[in-house]
XYZ file of C-alpha atoms in Angstrom:
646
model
C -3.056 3.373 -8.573
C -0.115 1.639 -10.936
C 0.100 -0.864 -8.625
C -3.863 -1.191 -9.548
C -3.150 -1.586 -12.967
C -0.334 -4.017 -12.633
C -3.099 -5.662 -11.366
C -5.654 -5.703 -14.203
C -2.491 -6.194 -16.598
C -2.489 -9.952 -15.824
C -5.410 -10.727 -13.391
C -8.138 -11.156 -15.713
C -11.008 -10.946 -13.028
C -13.239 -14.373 -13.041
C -11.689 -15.957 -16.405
C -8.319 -16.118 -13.993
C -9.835 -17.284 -11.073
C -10.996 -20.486 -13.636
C -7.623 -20.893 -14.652
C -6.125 -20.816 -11.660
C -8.190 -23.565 -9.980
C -7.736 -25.341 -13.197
C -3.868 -25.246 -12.681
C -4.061 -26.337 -9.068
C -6.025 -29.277 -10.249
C -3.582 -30.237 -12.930
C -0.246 -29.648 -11.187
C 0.094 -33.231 -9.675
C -0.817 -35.188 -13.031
C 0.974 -32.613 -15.228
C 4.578 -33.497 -17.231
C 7.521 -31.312 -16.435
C 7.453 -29.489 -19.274
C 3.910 -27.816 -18.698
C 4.599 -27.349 -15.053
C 6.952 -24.423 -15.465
C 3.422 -22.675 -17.168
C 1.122 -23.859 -14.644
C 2.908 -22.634 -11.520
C 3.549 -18.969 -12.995
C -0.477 -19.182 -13.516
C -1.275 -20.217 -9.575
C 1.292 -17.060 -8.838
C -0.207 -14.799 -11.020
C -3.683 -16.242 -9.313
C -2.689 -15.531 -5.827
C -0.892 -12.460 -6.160
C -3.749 -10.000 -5.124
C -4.652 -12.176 -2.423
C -1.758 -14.241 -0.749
C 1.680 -12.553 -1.858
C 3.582 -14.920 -0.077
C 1.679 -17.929 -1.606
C 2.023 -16.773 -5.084
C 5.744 -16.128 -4.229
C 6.280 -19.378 -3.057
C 4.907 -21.088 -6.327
C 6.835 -18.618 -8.341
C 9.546 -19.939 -6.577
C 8.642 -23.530 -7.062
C 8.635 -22.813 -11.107
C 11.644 -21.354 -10.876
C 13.312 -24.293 -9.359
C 11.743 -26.465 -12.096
C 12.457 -24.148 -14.962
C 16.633 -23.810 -13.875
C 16.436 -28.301 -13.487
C 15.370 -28.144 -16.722
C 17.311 -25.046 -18.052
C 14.249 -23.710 -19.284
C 15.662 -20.052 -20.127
C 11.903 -19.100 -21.559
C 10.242 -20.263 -18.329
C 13.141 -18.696 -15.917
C 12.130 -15.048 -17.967
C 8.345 -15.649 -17.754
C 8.735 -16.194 -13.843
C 10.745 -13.231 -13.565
C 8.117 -11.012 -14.961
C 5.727 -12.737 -12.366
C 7.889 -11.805 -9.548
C 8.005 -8.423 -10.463
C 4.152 -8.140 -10.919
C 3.743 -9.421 -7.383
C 6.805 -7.006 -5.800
C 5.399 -4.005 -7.900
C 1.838 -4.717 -6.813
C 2.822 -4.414 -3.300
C 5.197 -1.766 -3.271
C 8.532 -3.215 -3.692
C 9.381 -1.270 -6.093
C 13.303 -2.036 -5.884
C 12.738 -5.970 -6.103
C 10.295 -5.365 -8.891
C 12.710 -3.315 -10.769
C 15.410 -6.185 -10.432
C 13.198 -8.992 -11.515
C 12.465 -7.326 -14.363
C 15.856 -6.481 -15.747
C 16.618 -10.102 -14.785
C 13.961 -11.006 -17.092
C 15.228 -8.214 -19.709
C 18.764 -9.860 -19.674
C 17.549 -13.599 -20.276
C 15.236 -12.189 -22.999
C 17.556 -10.688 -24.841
C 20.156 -13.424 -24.510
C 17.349 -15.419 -26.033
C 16.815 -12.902 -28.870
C 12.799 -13.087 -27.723
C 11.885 -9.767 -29.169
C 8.159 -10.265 -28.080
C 9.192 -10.760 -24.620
C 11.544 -8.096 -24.348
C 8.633 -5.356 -25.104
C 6.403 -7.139 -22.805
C 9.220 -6.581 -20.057
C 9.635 -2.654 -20.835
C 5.867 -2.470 -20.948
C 6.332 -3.833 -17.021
C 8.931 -1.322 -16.695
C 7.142 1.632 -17.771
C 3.975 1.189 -15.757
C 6.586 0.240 -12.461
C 8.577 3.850 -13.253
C 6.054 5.488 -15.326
C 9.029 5.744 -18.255
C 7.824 6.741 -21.610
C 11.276 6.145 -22.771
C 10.293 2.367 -21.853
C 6.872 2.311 -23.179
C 8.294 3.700 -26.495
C 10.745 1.238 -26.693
C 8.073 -1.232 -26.627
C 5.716 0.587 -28.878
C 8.279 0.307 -31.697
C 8.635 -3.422 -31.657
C 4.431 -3.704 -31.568
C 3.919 -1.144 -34.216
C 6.907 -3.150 -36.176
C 5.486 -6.509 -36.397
C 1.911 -5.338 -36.291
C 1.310 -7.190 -32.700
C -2.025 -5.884 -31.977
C -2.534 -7.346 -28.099
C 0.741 -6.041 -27.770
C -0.276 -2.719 -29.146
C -2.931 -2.489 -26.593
C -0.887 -3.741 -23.764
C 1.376 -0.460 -24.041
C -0.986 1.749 -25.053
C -3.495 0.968 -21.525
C 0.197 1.282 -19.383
C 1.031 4.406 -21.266
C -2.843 5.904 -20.224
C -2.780 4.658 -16.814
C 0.819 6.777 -16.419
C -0.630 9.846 -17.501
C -4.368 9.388 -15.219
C -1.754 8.718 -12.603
C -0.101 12.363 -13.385
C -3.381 13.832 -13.610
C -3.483 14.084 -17.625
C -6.959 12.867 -17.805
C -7.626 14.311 -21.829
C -3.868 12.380 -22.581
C -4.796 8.998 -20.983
C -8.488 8.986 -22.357
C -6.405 9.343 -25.893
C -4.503 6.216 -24.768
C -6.869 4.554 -24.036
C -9.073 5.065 -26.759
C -6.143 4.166 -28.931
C -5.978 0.735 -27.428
C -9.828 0.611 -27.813
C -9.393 1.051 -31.555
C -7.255 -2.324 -31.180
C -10.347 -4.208 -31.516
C -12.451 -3.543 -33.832
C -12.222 -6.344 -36.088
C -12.143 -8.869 -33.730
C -14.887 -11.363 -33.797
C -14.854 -12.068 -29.903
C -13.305 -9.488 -27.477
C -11.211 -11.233 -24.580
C -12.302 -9.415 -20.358
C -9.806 -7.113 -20.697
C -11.742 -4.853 -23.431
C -14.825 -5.032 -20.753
C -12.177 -3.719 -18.356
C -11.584 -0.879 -20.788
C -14.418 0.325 -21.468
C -14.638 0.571 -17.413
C -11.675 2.555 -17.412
C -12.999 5.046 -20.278
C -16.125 5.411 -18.458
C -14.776 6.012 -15.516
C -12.969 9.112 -16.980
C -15.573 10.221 -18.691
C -17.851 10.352 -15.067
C -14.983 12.384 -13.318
C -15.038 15.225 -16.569
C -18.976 15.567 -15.405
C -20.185 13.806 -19.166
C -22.279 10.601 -17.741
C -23.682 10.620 -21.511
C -20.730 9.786 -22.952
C -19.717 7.157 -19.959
C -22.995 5.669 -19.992
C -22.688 5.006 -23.543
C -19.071 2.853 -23.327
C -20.561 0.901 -20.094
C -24.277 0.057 -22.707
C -21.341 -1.004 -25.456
C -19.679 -3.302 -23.392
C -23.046 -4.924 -21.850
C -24.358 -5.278 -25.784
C -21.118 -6.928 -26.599
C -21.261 -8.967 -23.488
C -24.978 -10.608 -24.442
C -23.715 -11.003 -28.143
C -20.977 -13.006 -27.706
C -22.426 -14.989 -24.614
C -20.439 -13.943 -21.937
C -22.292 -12.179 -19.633
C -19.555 -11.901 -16.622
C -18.431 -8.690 -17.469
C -21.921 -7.591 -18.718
C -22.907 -7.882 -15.274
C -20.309 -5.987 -13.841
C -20.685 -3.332 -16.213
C -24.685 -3.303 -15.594
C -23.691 -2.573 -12.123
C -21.008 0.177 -13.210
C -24.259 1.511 -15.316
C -26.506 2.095 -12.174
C -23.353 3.723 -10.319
C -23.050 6.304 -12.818
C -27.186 6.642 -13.114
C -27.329 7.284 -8.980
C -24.389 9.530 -9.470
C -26.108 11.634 -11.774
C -29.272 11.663 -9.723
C -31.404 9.155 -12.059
C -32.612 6.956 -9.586
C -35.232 5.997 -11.211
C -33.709 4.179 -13.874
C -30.292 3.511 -11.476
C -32.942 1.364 -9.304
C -34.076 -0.491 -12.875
C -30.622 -0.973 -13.855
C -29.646 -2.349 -10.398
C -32.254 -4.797 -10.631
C -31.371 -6.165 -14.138
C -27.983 -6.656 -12.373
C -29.485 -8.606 -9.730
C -31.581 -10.844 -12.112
C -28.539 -11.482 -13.986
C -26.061 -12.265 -11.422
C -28.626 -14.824 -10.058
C -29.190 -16.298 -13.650
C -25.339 -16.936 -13.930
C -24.003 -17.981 -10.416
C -22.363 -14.783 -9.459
C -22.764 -14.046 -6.307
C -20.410 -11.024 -6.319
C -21.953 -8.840 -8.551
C -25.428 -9.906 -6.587
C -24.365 -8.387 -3.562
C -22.931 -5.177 -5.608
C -26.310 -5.026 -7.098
C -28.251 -5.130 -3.736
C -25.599 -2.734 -1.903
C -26.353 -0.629 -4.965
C -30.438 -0.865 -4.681
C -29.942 -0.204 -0.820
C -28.263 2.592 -1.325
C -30.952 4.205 -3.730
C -34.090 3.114 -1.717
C -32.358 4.396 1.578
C -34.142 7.764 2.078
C -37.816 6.376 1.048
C -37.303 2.711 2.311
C -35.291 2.490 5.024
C -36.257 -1.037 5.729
C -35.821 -2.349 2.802
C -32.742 -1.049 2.671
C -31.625 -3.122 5.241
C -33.008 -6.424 3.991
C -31.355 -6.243 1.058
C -28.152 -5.421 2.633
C -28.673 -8.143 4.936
C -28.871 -10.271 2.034
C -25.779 -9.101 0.589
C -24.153 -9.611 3.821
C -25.012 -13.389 3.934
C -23.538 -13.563 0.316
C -20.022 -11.848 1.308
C -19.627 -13.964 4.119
C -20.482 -16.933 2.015
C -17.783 -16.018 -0.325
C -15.290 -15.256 2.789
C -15.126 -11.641 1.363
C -14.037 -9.635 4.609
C -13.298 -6.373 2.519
C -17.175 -6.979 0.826
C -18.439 -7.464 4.428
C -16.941 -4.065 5.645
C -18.716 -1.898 3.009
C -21.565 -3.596 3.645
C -21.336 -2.494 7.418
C -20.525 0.805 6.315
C -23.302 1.157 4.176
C -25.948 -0.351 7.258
C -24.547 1.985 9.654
C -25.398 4.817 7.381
C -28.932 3.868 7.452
C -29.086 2.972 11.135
C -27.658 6.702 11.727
C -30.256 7.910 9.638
C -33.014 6.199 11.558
C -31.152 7.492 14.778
C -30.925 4.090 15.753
C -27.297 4.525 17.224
C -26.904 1.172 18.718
C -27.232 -0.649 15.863
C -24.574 1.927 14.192
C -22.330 1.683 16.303
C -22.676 -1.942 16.189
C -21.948 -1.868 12.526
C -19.625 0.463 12.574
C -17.785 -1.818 15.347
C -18.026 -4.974 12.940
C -16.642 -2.500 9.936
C -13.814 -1.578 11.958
C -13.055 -5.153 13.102
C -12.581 -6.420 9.590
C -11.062 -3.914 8.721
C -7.952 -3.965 11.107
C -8.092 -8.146 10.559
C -7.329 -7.381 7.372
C -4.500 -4.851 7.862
C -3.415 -7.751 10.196
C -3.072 -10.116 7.610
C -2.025 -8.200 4.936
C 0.760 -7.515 6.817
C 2.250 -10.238 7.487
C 1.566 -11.835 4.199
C 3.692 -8.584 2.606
C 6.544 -9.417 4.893
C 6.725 -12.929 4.306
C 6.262 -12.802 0.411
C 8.971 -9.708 0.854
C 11.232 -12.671 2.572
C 10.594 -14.869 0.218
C 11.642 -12.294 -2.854
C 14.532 -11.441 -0.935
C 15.687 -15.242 -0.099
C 14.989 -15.799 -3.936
C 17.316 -13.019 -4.940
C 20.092 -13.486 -2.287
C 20.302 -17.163 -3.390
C 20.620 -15.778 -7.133
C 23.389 -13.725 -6.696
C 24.966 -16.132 -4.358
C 24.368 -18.727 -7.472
C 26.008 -16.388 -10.007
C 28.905 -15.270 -7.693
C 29.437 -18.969 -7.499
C 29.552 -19.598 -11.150
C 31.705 -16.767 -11.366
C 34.383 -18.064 -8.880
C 34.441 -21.841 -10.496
C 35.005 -20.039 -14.196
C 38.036 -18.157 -12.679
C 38.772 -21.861 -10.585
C 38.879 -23.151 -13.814
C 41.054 -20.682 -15.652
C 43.577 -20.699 -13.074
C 43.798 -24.577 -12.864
C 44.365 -24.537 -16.935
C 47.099 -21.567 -16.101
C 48.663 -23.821 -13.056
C 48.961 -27.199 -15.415
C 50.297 -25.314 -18.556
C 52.649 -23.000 -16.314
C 53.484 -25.142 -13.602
C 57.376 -24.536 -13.410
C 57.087 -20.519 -13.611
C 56.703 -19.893 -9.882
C 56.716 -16.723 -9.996
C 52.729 -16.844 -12.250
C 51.488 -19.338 -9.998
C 51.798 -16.693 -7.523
C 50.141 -13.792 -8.995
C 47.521 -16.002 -9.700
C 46.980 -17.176 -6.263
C 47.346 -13.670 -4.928
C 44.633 -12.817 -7.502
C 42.548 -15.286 -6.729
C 43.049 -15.104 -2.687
C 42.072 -10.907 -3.717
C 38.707 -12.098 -5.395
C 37.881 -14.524 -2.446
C 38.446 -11.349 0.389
C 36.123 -9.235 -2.459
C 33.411 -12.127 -2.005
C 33.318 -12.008 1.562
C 33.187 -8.748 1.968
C 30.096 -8.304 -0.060
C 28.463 -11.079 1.618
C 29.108 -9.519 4.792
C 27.350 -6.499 3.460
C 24.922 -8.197 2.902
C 24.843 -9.631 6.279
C 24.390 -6.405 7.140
C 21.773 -5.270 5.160
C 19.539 -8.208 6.353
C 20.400 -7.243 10.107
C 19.303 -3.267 9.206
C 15.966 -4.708 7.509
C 15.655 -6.293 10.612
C 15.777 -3.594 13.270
C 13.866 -1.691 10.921
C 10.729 -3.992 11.167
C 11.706 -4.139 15.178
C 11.689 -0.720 15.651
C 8.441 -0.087 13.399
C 6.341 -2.497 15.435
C 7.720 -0.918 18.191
C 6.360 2.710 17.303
C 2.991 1.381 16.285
C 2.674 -0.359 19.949
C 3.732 2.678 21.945
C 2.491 5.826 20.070
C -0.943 3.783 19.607
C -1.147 3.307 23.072
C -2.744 6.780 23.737
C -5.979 6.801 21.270
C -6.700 3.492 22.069
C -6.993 3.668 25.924
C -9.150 6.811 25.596
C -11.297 4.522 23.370
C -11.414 1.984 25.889
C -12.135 4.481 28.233
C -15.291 5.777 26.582
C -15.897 2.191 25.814
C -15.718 0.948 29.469
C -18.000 4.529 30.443
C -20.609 3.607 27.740
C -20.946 -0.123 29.241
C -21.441 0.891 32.898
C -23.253 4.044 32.945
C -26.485 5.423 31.764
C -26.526 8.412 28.963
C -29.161 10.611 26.890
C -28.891 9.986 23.845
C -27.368 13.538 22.927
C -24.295 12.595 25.441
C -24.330 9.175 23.452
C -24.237 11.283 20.076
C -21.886 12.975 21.600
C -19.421 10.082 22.946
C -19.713 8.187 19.688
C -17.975 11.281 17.999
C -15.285 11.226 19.962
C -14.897 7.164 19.549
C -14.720 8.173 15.907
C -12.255 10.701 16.273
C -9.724 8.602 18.520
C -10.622 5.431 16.209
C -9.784 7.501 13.309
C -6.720 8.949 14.625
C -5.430 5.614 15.594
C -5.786 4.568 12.095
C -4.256 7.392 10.668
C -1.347 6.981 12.936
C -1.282 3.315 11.790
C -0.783 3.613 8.039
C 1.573 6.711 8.756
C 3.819 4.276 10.553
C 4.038 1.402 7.923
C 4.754 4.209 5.526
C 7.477 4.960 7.406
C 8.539 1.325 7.767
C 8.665 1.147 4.141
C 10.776 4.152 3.861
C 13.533 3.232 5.723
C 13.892 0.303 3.017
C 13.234 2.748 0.003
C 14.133 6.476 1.909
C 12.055 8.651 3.582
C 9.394 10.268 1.095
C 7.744 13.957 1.692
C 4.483 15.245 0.542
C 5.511 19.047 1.844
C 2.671 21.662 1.142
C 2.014 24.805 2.510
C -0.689 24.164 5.116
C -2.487 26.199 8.646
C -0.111 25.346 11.897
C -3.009 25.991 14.582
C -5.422 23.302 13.475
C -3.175 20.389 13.659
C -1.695 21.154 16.488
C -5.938 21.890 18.496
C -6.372 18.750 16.521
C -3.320 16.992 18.741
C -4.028 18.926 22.069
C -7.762 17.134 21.780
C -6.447 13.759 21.173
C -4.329 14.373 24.485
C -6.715 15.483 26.246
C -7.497 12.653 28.269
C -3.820 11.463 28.594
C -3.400 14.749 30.475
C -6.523 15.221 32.902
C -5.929 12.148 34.471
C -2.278 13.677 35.899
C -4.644 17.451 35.983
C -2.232 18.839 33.368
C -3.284 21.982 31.559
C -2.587 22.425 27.586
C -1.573 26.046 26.465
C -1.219 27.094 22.899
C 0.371 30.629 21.912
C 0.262 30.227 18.216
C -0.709 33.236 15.758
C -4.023 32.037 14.406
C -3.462 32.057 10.774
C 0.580 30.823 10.895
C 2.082 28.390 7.563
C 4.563 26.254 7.323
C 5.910 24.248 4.287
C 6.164 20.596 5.118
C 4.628 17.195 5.366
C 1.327 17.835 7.231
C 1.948 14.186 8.352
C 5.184 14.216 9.853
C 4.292 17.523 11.343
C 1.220 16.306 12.721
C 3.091 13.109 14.745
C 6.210 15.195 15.845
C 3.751 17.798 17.532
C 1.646 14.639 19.033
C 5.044 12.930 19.929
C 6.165 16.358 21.743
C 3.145 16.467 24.063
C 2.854 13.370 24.857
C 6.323 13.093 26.170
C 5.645 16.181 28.026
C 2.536 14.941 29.455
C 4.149 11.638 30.573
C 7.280 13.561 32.536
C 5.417 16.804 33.710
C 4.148 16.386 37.458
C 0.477 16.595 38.404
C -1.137 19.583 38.081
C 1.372 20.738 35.888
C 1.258 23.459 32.959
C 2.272 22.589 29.017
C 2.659 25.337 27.066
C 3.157 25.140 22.723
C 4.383 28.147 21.060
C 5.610 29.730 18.126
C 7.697 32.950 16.986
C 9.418 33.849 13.396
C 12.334 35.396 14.020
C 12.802 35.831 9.975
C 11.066 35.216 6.702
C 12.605 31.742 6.642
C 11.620 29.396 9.226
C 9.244 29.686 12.097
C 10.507 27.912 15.479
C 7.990 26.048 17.589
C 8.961 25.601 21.433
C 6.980 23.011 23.356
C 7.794 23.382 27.132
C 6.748 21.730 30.400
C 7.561 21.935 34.027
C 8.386 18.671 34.509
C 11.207 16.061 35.673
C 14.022 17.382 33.159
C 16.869 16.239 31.521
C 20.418 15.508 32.605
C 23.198 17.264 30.608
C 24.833 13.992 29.938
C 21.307 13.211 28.587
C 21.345 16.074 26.407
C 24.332 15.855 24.797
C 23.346 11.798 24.052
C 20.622 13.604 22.001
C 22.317 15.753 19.837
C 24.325 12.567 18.195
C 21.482 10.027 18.793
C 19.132 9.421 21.261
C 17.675 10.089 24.683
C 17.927 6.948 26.988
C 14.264 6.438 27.941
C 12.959 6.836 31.767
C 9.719 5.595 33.655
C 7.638 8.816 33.538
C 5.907 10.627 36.790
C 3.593 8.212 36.934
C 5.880 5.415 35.823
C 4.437 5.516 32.537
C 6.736 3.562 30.459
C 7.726 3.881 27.134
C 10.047 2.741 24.058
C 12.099 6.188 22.987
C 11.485 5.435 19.806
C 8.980 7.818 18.736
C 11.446 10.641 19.947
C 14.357 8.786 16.994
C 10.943 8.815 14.333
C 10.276 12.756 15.182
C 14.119 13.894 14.550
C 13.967 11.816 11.232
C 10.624 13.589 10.246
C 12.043 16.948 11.348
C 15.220 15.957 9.243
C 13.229 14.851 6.009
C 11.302 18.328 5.840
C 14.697 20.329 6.234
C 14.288 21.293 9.290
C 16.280 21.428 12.806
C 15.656 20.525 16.690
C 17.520 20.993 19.843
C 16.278 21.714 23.504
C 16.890 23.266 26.753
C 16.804 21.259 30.017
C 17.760 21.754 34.024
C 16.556 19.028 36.088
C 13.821 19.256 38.065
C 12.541 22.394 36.607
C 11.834 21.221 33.341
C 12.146 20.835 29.451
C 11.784 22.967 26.395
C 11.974 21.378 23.180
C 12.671 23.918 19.844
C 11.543 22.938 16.236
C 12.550 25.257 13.386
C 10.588 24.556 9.699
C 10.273 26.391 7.116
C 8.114 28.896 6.368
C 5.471 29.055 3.946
């Protein structure tokens, strides 16, 4: 959610997307000195969108701006960069940018622009200490945008924190900034948005339905109607919320005649998924027509994310009419965009990642530079004015051959940084190819079954359920993984709660299941039925799955799997998983103990990477806990866990 309202800070919605075509167009005709400007607005343009395109034209301006030792533009571009790292989660490049940016603002005495950066800071951190710091220049010289700035990033901290009555006072603070303006900019429609939002999740639609009818009255008034629009459609949500459908429906429509009266073809297809989803129970058909229509408009607009709710929202009312092909069919196309645009989203947050990186290795390379040519040119002045004292000419050139050892020694740390950032991305593609393996050939199992043989529709029901369950576990598994990616650049971060052992571990046997009836392996649980831990339900979740599914690819056919659990204290409870399979070597066991198992074909040559064995003893690690295991080859392989307890 901050990384949402980095967002809003700078993206002002449609009146951005105007000024960044507007840039593109001018960037080829423009002088230097407005090109600095125009690339930090294409950046700012595509940072939602194409992180490593707005990176690159960040780093474009800041080429320009350091040619033309343009210290205001270098700052400005610096903020930029940290908008785009923050919004996507690098929170450690963000955080550098902007105390870059801090450094060459205050070296320029630009008060204004050193508030601005600790207003960055504070949403990045969610530091009142730098949201004060800011608040005290605004209140000082009576900045009122600036005023409004800090007081949306100080409400947006506490909704993140849960202090819903302490950011609605924020926020209404900032609303107070304009009334007496004569024309209010998109951000106060975005406001009152915000506000009404709140005000829905306390349960008072009154009061939310009032801001959303301010900002549409304002809208028509001063002849903007783009964010009337939106906010016409933000009306009916609320009215369908609170079960008015009557006038939700009316609403909707006015947001459809208006979005066709002013080219916007977004907020049409809002409106129409919005009327769909009102008439759904009474007109079904219609319904679909009008989602149909808003389909045509998404794809017009290449809006993939669009397109998937709009699948989402057919396949409800396919289900409904128990027309299950056409559901699944939807709920296919859903699932297609959706992991097309995990795809890409991917690889656009490693390359603009890259880029930042580049950018800031070839900084600090810069400044070590300028560092070693100052002392260069110190000891040269030393040399000529002390020329016949040998003895100074050699402490200086055992100082200087000191500084030159220091410098390459950190770059070879950061040689080896790079090289761990690598194997890091190796090894979490890795995981997501192996441990993903599993859910998605029982998918294309069921898949390949549904295709070639004939069903009632109950068994169909009945299939499609499970689809859903091995789909959804696949994704789950996915964004679990890139988390953990992530983490091994920032650390590895726990959400531990107290939470029921049994299900999650039923919940793992079931995704199994398949992966052990086709070698006739049975699952066993002895677990107490109402047994807590306190840990990550997350990381418990894939060390469990991990453990069976390495049993299941070294037990024998016909085998027996058994996963149990005793508390031999108040402290921790130990989990054992055990099969009767192939076995480890001793030499193999003690390899594990310092790092890691050397991995084998399985009894069925089943190959794998090893690697999701190295993710579970980091998990198990993380939550404080311990592993180990007994072995004899041939006979088998118990694996212990010990948690704590809840």
């Amino acid at each position: 959610m901050r990384y949402l309202f980095v967002l809003i800070c700078f993206f002002s919605l449609p009146a951005f997307a105007q000024q960044q075509a507007s840039a593109l167009a001018s960037l080829k005709t423009a002088p230097d000195n407005e090109k600095v400007a125009l690339y930090r607005t294409i950046a700012q343009g595509y940072a939602a969108t194409e992180p490593d395109s707005a990176v690159h034209f960040a780093n474009e301006g800041m080429r320009l701006a350091e040619q033309r030792n343009d210290r205001q533009g270098q700052a400005s571009l610096m903020v930029t960069l940290g908008n785009i790292n923050a919004l996507h989660h690098h929170t450690e490049l963000a955080r550098s940018f902007y105390n870059e940016a801090l450094g060459l603002y205050r070296r320029l005495q630009d008060a204004a622009g050193v508030a601005h950066t600790y207003d960055q800071l504070g949403i990045l951190d969610g530091s009142t200490q730098n949201f004060n710091k800011a608040l005290k220049y605004y209140q000082d010289s009576h900045d009122s945008s600036g005023l409004i700035e800090t007081y949306e990033g100080m409400g947006k901290t506490a909704e993140e924190n849960g202090e819903r009555e302490k950011a609605l006072s924020w926020y209404l603070r900032a609303l107070t900034q304009y009334e007496h303006r004569h024309h209010e900019p998109e951000a106060y429609f975005v406001l009152l948005e915000k506000i009404s939002k709140l005000y829905q999740e306390k349960g008072d639609s009154s009061t939310a339905l009032h801001y959303l009818e301010t900002g549409i009255r304002k809208g028509k008034k001063q002849g903007e109607p783009s964010g009337g629009v939106r906010l016409l459609n933000d009306e009916g949500h609320v009215l369908a919320d609170d079960r008015q459908m009557v006038k939700a429906l009316e609403v909707y429509k006015q947001a459809l005649s208006e979005a066709k009266r002013y080219n916007q073809p977004n907020e049409q297809a809002e409106a129409l998924i919005g009327i769909a989803g009102v008439l759904k129970k009474q007109d079904a058909g219609t319904s679909i027509q009008d989602l149909e229509q808003a389909l045509k408009i998404a794809r017009t607009l290449h809006e993939p994310k669009l397109e998937a709710r709009i699948y989402e929202a057919l396949a409800g009312i396919y289900q409904q009419q128990k027309n299950y092909k056409e559901a699944m069919s939807a709920l296919t196309e859903e699932h297609s965009l959706i992991d097309s645009l995990l795809d890409a989203d991917t690889v656009k947050e490693i390359a603009a990642l890259d880029s930042s990186y580049v950018l800031e290795r070839s900084r600090e390379k810069t400044k070590n530079l300028e560092q070693v040519n100052r002392v260069e040119r110190a000891e040269l002045h030393l040399v000529l004015i002390l020329a016949f004292v040998v003895i100074v000419f050699l402490v200086i050139l055992w100082l200087y051959l000191r500084k030159v050892k220091r410098l390459n020694g950190e770059l070879k740390k950061l040689n080896e940084e790079l090289i761990n950032s690598n194997r890091v991305k190796d090894t979490l593609f890795s995981v997501v190819g192996h441990d993903l393996k599993g859910p998605a050939g029982s998918a294309a199992q069921l898949f390949e079954m549904m295709e070639t043989e004939e069903f009632t529709p109950e068994e169909m029901k009945s299939m499609i359920a499970e689809l859903r369950i091995q789909t959804s576990a696949s994704l789950e598994l996915l964004k679990a993984l890139f988390e953990w990616g992530k983490s091994q650049l920032q650390g590895v971060k726990v959400n531990p709660s107290d939470f029921q052992v049994r299900p999650i571990v039923e919940r793992s046997i079931h995704l199994l299941s398949q992966q052990a009836a086709q070698k006739n392996i049975r699952l066993n649980t002895q677990l107490p039925s109402k047994l807590m831990i306190h840990a990550d339900a997350d990381h418990f979740e894939f060390i469990v799955r991990n453990l069976l599914s390495n049993a299941i690819k070294f037990s024998y056919e016909g085998g027996e799997i058994e996963v149990a659990a005793q508390t031999p204290d108040a402290q921790e409870v130990i989990f054992s998983v055990r099969d009767k399979g192939v076995g480890i070597s001793k030499e193999q066991q003690a390899v594990f103990l310092t790092s890691n198992i050397k991995v084998n074909y399985g009894t069925k040559k089943e190959q794998g990477s090893g690697l999701g064995l190295l993710l579970t003893k980091d998990f198990i690690k993380a939550n404080h806990g311990r592993i180990w295991l007994e072995s004899e080859e041939g006979k088998g392989t118990t694996f212990f866990i010990a948690m704590p307890a809840a």
